[in-house]
Short mmCIF file of C-alpha atoms in Angstrom, two decimals:
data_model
loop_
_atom_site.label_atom_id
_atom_site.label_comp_id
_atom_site.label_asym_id
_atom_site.label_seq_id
_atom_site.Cartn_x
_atom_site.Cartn_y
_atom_site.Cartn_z
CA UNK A 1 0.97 89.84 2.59
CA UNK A 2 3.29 87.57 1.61
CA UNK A 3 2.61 84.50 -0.96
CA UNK A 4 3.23 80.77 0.06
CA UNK A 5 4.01 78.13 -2.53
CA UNK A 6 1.05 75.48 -1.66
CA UNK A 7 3.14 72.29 -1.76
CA UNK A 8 -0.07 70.46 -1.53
CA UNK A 9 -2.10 71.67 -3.81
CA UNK A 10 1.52 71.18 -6.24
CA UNK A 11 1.55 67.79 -5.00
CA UNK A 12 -1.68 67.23 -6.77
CA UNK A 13 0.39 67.48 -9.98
CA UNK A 14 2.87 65.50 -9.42
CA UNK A 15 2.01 62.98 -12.70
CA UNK A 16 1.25 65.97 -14.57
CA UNK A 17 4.82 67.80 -13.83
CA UNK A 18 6.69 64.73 -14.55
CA UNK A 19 5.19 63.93 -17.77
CA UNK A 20 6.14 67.14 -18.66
CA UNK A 21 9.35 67.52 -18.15
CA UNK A 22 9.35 64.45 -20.22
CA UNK A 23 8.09 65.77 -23.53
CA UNK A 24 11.30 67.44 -24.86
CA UNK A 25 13.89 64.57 -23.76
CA UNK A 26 14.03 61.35 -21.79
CA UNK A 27 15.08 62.55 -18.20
CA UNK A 28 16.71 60.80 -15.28
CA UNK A 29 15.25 61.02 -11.58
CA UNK A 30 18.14 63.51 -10.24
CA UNK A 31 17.27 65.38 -13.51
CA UNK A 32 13.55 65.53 -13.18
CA UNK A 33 13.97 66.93 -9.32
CA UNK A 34 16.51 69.24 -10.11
CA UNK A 35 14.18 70.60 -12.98
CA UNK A 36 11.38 71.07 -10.74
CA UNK A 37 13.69 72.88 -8.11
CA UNK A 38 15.36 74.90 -10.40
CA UNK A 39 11.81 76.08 -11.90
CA UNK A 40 10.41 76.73 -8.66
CA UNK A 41 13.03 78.48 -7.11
CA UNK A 42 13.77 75.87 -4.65
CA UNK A 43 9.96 76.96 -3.35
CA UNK A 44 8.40 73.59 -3.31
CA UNK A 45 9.18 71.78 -1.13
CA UNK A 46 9.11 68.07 -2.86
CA UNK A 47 9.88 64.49 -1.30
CA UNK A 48 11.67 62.54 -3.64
CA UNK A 49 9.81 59.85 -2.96
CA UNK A 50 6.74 61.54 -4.09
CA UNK A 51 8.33 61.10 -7.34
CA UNK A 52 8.93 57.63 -7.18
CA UNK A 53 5.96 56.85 -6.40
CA UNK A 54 4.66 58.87 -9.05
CA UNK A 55 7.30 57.27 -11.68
CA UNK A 56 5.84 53.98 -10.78
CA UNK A 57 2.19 55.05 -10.88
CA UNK A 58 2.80 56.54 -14.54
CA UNK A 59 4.93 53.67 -15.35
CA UNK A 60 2.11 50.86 -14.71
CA UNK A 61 -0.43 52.88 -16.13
CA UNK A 62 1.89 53.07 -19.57
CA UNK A 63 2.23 56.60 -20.18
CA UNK A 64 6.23 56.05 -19.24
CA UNK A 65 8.43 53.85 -19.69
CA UNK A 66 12.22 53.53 -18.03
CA UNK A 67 15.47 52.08 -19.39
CA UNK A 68 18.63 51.59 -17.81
CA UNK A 69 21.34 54.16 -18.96
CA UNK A 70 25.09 52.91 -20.38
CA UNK A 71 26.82 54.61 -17.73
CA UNK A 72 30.49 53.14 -17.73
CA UNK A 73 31.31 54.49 -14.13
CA UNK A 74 29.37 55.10 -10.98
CA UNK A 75 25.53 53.50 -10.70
CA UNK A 76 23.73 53.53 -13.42
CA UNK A 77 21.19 56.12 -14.14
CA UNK A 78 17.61 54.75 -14.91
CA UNK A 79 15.93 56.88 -17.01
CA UNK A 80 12.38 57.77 -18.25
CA UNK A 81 11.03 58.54 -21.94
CA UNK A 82 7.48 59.52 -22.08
CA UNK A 83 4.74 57.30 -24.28
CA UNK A 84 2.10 58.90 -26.83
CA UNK A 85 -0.53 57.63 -24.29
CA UNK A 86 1.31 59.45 -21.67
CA UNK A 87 1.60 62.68 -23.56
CA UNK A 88 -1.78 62.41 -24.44
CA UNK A 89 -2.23 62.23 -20.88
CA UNK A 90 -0.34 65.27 -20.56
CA UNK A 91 -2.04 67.53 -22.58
CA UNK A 92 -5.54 66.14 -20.92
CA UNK A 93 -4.36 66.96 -17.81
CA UNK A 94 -3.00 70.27 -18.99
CA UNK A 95 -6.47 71.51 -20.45
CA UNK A 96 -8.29 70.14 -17.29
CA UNK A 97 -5.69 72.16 -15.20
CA UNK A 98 -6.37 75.23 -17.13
CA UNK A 99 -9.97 75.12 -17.12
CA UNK A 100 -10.76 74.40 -13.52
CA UNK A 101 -7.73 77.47 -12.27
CA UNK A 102 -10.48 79.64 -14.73
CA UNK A 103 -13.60 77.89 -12.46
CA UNK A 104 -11.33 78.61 -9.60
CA UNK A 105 -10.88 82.60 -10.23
CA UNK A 106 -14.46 82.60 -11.23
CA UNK A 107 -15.59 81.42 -7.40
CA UNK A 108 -12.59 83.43 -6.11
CA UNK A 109 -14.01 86.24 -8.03
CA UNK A 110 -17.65 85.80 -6.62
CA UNK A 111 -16.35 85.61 -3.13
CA UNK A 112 -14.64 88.84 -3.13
CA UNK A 113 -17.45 90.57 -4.38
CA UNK B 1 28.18 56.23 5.92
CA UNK B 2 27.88 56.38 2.02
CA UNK B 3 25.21 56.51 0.15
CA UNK B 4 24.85 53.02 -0.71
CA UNK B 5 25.26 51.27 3.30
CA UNK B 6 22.56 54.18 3.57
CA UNK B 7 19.75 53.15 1.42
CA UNK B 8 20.47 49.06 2.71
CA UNK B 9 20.02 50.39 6.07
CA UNK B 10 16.73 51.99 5.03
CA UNK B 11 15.17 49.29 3.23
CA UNK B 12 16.75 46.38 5.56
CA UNK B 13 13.58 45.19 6.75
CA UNK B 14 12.02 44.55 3.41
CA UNK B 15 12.17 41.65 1.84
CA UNK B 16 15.10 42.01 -1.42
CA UNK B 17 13.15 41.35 -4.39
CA UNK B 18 14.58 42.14 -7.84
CA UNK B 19 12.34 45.10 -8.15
CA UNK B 20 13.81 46.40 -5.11
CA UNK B 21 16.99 45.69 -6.01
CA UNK B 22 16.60 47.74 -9.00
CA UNK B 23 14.73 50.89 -7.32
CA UNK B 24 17.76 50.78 -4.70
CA UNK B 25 20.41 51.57 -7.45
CA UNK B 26 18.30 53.76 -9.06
CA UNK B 27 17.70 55.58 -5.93
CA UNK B 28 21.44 55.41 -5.28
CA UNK B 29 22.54 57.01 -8.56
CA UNK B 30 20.14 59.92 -8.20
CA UNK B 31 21.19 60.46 -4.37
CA UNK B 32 25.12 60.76 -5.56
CA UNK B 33 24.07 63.00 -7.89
CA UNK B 34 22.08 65.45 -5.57
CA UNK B 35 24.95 65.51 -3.01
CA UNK B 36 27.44 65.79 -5.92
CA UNK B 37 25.11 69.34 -6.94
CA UNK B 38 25.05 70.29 -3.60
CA UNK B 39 28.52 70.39 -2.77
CA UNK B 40 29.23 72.10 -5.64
CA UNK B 41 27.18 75.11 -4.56
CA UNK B 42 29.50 74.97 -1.65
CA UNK B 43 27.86 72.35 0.96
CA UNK B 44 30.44 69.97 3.25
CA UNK B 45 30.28 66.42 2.66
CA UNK B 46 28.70 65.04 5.24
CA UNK B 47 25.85 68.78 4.98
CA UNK B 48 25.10 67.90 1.38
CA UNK B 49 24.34 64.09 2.22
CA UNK B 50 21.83 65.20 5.56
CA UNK B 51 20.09 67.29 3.39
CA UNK B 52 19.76 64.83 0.63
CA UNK B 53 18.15 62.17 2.72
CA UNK B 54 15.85 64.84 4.11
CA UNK B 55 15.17 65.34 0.61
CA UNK B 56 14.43 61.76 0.08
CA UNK B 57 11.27 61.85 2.54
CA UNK B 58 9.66 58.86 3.87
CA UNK B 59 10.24 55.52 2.94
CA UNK B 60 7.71 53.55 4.16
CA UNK B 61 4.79 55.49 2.17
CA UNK B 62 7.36 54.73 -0.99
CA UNK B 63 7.53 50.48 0.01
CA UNK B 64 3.69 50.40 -0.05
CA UNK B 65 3.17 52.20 -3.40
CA UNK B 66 6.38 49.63 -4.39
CA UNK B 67 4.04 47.32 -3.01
CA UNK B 68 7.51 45.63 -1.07
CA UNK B 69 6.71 43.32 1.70
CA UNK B 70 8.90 43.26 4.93
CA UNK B 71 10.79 40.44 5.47
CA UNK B 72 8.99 39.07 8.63
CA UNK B 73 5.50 39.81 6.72
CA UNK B 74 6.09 37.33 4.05
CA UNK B 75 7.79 35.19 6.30
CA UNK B 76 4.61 35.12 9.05
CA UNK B 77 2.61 34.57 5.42
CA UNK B 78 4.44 31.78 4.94
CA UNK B 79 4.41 29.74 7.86
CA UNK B 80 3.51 31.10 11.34
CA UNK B 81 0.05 32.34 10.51
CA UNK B 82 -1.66 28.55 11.21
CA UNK B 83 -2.93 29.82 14.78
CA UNK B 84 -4.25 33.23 13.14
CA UNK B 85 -6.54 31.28 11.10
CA UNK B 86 -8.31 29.41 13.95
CA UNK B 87 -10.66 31.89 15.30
CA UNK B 88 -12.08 32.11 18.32
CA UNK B 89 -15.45 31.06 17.70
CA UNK B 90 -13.98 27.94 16.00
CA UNK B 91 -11.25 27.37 18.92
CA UNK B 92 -14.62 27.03 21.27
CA UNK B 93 -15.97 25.08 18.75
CA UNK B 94 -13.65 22.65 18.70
CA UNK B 95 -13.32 22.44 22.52
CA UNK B 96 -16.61 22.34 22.88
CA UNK B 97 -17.09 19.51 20.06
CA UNK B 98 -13.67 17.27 21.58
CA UNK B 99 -15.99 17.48 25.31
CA UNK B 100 -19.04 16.43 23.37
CA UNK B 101 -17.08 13.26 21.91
CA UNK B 102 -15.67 12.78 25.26
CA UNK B 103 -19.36 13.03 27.12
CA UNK B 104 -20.59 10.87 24.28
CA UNK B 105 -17.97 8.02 24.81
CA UNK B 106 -18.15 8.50 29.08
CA UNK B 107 -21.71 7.96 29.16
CA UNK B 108 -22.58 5.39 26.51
CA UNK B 109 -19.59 3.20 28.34
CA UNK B 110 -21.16 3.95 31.76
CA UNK B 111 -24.56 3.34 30.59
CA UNK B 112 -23.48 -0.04 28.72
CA UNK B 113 -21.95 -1.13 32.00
CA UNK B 114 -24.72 -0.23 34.24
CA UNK B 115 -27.44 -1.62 32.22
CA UNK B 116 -25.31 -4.58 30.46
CA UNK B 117 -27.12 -3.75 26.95
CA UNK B 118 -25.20 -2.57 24.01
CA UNK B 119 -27.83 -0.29 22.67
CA UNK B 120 -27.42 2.35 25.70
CA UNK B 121 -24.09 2.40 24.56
CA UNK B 122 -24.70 2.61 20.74
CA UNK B 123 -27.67 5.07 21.17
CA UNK B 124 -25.42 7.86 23.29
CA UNK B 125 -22.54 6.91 21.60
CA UNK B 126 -24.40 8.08 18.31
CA UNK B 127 -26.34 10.79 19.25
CA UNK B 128 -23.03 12.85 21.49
CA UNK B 129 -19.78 11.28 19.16
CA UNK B 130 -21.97 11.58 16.05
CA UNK B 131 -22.70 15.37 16.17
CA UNK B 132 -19.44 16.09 17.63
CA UNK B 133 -17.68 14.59 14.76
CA UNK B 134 -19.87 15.53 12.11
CA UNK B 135 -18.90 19.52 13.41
CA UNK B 136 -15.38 18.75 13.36
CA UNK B 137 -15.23 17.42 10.13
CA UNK B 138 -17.19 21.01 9.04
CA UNK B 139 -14.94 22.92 10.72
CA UNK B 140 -12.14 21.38 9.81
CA UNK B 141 -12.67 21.50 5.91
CA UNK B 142 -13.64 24.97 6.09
CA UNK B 143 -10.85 25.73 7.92
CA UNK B 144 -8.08 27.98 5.89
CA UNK B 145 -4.53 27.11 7.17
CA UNK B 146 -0.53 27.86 6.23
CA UNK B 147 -0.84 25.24 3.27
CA UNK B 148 -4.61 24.90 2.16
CA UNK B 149 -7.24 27.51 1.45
CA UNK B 150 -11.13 26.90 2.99
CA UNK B 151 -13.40 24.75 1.63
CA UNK B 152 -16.49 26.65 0.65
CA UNK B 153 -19.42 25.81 3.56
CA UNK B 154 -21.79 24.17 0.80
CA UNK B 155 -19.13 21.58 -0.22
CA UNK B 156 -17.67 21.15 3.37
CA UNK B 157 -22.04 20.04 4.24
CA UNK B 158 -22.17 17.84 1.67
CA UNK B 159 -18.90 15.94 3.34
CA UNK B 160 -20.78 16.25 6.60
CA UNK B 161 -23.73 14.91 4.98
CA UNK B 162 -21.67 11.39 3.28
CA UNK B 163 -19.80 11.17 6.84
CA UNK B 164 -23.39 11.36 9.06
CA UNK B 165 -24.68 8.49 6.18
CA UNK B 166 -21.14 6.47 7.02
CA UNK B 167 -21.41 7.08 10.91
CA UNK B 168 -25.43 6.02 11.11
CA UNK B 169 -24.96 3.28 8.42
CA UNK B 170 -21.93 1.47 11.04
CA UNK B 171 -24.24 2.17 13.60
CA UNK B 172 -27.34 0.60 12.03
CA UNK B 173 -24.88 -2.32 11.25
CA UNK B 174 -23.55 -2.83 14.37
CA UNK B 175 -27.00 -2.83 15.84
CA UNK B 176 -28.52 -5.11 13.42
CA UNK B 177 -25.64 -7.39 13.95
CA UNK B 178 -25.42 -7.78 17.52
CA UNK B 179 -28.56 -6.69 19.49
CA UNK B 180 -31.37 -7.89 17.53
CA UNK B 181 -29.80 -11.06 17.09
CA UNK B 182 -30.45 -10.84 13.48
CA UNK B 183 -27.08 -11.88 12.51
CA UNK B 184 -24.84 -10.93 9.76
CA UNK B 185 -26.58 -11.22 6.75
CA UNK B 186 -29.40 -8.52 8.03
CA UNK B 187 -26.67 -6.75 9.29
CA UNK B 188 -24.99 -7.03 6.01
CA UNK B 189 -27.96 -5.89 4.53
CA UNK B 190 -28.44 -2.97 6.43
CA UNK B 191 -25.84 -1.36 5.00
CA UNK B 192 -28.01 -0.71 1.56
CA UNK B 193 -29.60 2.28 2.91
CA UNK B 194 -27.32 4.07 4.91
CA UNK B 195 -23.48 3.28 4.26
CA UNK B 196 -23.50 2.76 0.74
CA UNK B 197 -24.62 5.79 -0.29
CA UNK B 198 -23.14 7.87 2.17
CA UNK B 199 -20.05 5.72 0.69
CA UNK B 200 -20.91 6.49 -2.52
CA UNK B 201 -21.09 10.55 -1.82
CA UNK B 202 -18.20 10.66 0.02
CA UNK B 203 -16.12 9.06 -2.63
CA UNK B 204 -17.48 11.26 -5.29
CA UNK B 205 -16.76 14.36 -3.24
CA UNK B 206 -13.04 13.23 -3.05
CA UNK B 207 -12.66 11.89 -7.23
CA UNK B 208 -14.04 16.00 -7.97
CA UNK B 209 -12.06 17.52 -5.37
CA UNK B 210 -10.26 20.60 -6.50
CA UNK B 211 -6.76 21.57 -5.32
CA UNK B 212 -7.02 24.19 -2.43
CA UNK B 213 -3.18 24.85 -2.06
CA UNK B 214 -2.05 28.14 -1.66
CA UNK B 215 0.14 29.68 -4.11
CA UNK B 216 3.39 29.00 -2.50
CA UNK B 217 2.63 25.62 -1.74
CA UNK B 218 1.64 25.17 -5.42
CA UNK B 219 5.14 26.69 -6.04
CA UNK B 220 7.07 24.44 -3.86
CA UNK B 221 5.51 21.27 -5.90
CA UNK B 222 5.87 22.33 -8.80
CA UNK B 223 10.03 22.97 -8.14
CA UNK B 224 9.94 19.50 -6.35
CA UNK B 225 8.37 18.24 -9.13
CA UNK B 226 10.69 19.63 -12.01
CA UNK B 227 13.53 18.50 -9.93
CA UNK B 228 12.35 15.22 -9.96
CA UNK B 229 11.45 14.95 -13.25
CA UNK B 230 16.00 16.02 -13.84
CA UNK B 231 17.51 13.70 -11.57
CA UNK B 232 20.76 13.88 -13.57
CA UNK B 233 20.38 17.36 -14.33
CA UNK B 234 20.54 16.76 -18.92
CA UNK B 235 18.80 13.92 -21.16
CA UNK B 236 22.01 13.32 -22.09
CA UNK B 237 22.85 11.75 -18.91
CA UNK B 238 19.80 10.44 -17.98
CA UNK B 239 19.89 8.23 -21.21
CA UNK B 240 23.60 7.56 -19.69
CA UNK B 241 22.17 6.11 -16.86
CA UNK B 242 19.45 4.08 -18.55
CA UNK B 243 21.69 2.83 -20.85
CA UNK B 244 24.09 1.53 -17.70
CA UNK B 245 21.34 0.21 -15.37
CA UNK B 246 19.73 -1.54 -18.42
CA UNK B 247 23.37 -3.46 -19.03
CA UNK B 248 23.81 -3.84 -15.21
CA UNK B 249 20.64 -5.58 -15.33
CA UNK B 250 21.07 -7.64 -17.90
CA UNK B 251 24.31 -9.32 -16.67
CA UNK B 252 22.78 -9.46 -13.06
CA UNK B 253 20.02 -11.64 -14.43
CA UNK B 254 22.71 -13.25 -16.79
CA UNK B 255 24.18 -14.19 -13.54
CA UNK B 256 21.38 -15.22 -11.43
CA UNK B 257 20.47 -17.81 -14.16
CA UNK B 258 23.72 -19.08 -14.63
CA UNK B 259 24.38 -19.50 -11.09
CA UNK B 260 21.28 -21.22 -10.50
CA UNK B 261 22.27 -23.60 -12.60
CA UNK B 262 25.81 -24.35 -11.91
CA UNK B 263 25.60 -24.00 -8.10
CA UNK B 264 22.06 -23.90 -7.24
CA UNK B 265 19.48 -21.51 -5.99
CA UNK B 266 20.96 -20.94 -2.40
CA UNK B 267 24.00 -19.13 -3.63
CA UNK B 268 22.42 -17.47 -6.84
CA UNK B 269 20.27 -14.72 -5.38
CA UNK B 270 23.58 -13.20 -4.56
CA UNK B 271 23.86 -11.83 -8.33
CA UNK B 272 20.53 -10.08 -7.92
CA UNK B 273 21.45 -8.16 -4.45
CA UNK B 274 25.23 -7.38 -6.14
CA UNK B 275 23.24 -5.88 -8.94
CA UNK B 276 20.86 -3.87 -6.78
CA UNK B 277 23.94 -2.87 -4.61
CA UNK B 278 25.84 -1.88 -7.98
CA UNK B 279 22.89 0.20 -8.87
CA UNK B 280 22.34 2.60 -6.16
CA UNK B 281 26.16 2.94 -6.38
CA UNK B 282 25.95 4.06 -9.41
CA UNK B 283 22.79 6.16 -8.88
CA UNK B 284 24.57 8.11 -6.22
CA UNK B 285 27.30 8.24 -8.43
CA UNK B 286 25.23 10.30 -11.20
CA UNK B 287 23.61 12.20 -8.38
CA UNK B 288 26.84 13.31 -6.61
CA UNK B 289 28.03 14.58 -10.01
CA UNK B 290 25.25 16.57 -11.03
CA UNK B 291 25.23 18.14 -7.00
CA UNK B 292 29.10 19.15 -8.07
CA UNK B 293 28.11 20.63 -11.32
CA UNK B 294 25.56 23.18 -9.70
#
């Protein structure tokens, strides 16, 4: 059997992937979907505007924060830089992640039985 | 179709706020870029820009989490929603209250006439017209419209109660006054009970009303009243224009008295209209310059 990328159950993580592809530099929209293509193999399936809306969501709740770039030509690019709140976010979100996929295997586990 | 006629065309039915404005270039710079990485692994032109757009998903979801307002929804906010606010069972309400008033006015007139005594006419007048108008003036204040939110109900009966005291005490009056032959000074006293304090209620009610304008009403006074407050757009030329009325003034007054004396009164009040006449000149002078300057 094949496996299927679950674009919902990514979905679910959309704050979560965004902050972190946040933590090592401040990142531009075109950036941040590229990143998330590249990494999945062009597997997922994403809406852009999923991101939006998820830029705005972290953005009001302060764990981003976005800045106009100094392009000279073109539109400008309006970029993101992560917040300590929002990385502290991010590493919350990371540890919840990790411990429910080990809850998940667990009931996985007990069904298979 | 580039990029940019694009996203206008998608978000042409929302109203242009400066958030969107800024989410549209934003959206625009990321867009270019996508279609610029596409058609460098080898897409065509007009390929690379199809499948960007797809990429871009739906828009409306994206204008409610934006929380952007179409145009004709802020515009139906504004002003057209009036009728939306009268409900049905109000609508029947007041129909039903207008045919009461009506019934009240019909039979106390035919009832006067028929039995030639005032009283038939006062007593259904009261009883129909009264109630009628006392529900009106309930529904009416607790009735939310384009400009003014609802009164709350409590407030809105204790107008219905000061009204009822008003309507009863004129009643009692008029009925002291003419049918009991009493004459005025009963009648006058009559009022004591009834009108006064009803009076006295309803004037209280008004000195502690609170301002139930909606927010873009509040908005629109507020600009009207800044503008008002800068005719001439600086101090610098409102003191201008003090300082010029004050000195037109003076000389027209200068001139009135003179005149008076000199040729008498019936040619004198001429210096008073030139000097009003000089003044709105001038006024409209200030204000045409300012209008230029915007």
């Amino acid at each position: 059997m094949e496996p299927k990328l679950s674009s919902d159950l990514l979905r679910g993580h959309t704050d979560t992937i965004v902050l972190g592809s946040l933590l090592g530099q401040d990142r531009y929209g075109f950036e941040i979907y590229n990143r998330i293509l590249e990494r999945t193999g062009e597997r997922y399936e994403l809406k852009e505007t999923t991101l939006y809306s998820s830029y705005k969501r972290l953005e009001r709740d302060g764990y981003i924060i976005s800045y106009w770039g100094d392009e000279t030509q073109g539109a400008r690019r309006r970029y993101y830089r992560i917040t300590d709140k929002g990385r502290e976010q991010y590493l919350q979100n990371k540890i919840d992640l990790e411990f429910t996929q080990k809850i998940i295997n667990e009931l996985l586990k007990e069904d298979e039985r | 179709m580039n990029t940019r006629q694009q996203i206008d065309s998608l978000f042409s039915g929302y109203e242009k706020t400066a958030g969107l404005s800024d989410f549209m270039e934003e959206l625009e710079s990321n867009l270019n870029d996508r279609i610029a990485s596409l058609k460098q692994k080898g897409m065509g032109e007009q390929e690379a820009f199809d499948k960007a757009l797809a990429e871009l998903g739906d828009i409306s979801s994206l204008a409610d989490d934006l929380s952007l307002k179409r145009k004709q929804d802020v515009f139906s906010e504004m002003y057209m929603k009036t009728r939306n606010y009268i409900s049905p069972v109000r609508m029947a309400l007041y129909v039903i209250c207008g045919a009461l008033i009506g019934f009240g006015l019909i039979t106390g007139v035919a009832a006067w006439l028929f039995s030639s005594v005032l009283d038939a006419f006062l007593g259904t007048a009261l009883i129909f017209c009264g109630s009628g108008v006392l529900v009106v003036v309930f529904l009416g204040l607790t009735q939310e419209t384009s400009a003014n939110e609802a009164m709350s109900w409590k407030r809105a009966l204790w107008y219905v109660l000061s009204v009822g005291a008003l309507i009863f005490g004129v009643f009692v009056f008029v009925n002291a006054y003419f049918t009991k032959g009493a004459g005025l000074p009963v009648a006058i006293a009559s009022l004591i009970p009834f009108f006064l304090p009803g009076m006295s209620l309803g004037v209280f009610l008004i000195l502690t009303e609170k301002d139930r304008s909606k927010p873009w009403v509040a908005e629109l006074r507020r600009e009207a009243v800044k503008s008002a407050m800068h005719p001439f757009g600086s101090p610098g030329r409102e003191e201008r224009f003090g300082l010029i009325c004050g000195a037109l003034w003076i000389a027209g007054i200068a001139g009135f008295v003179l005149l008076t004396i000199t040729v008498g009164f019936k040619f004198s009040w001429l210096a008073l209209v030139a000097a009003l006449v000089v003044q709105l000149l001038v006024q409209s002078a200030f204000m045409k310059a300012d209008g230029k300057r915007d």
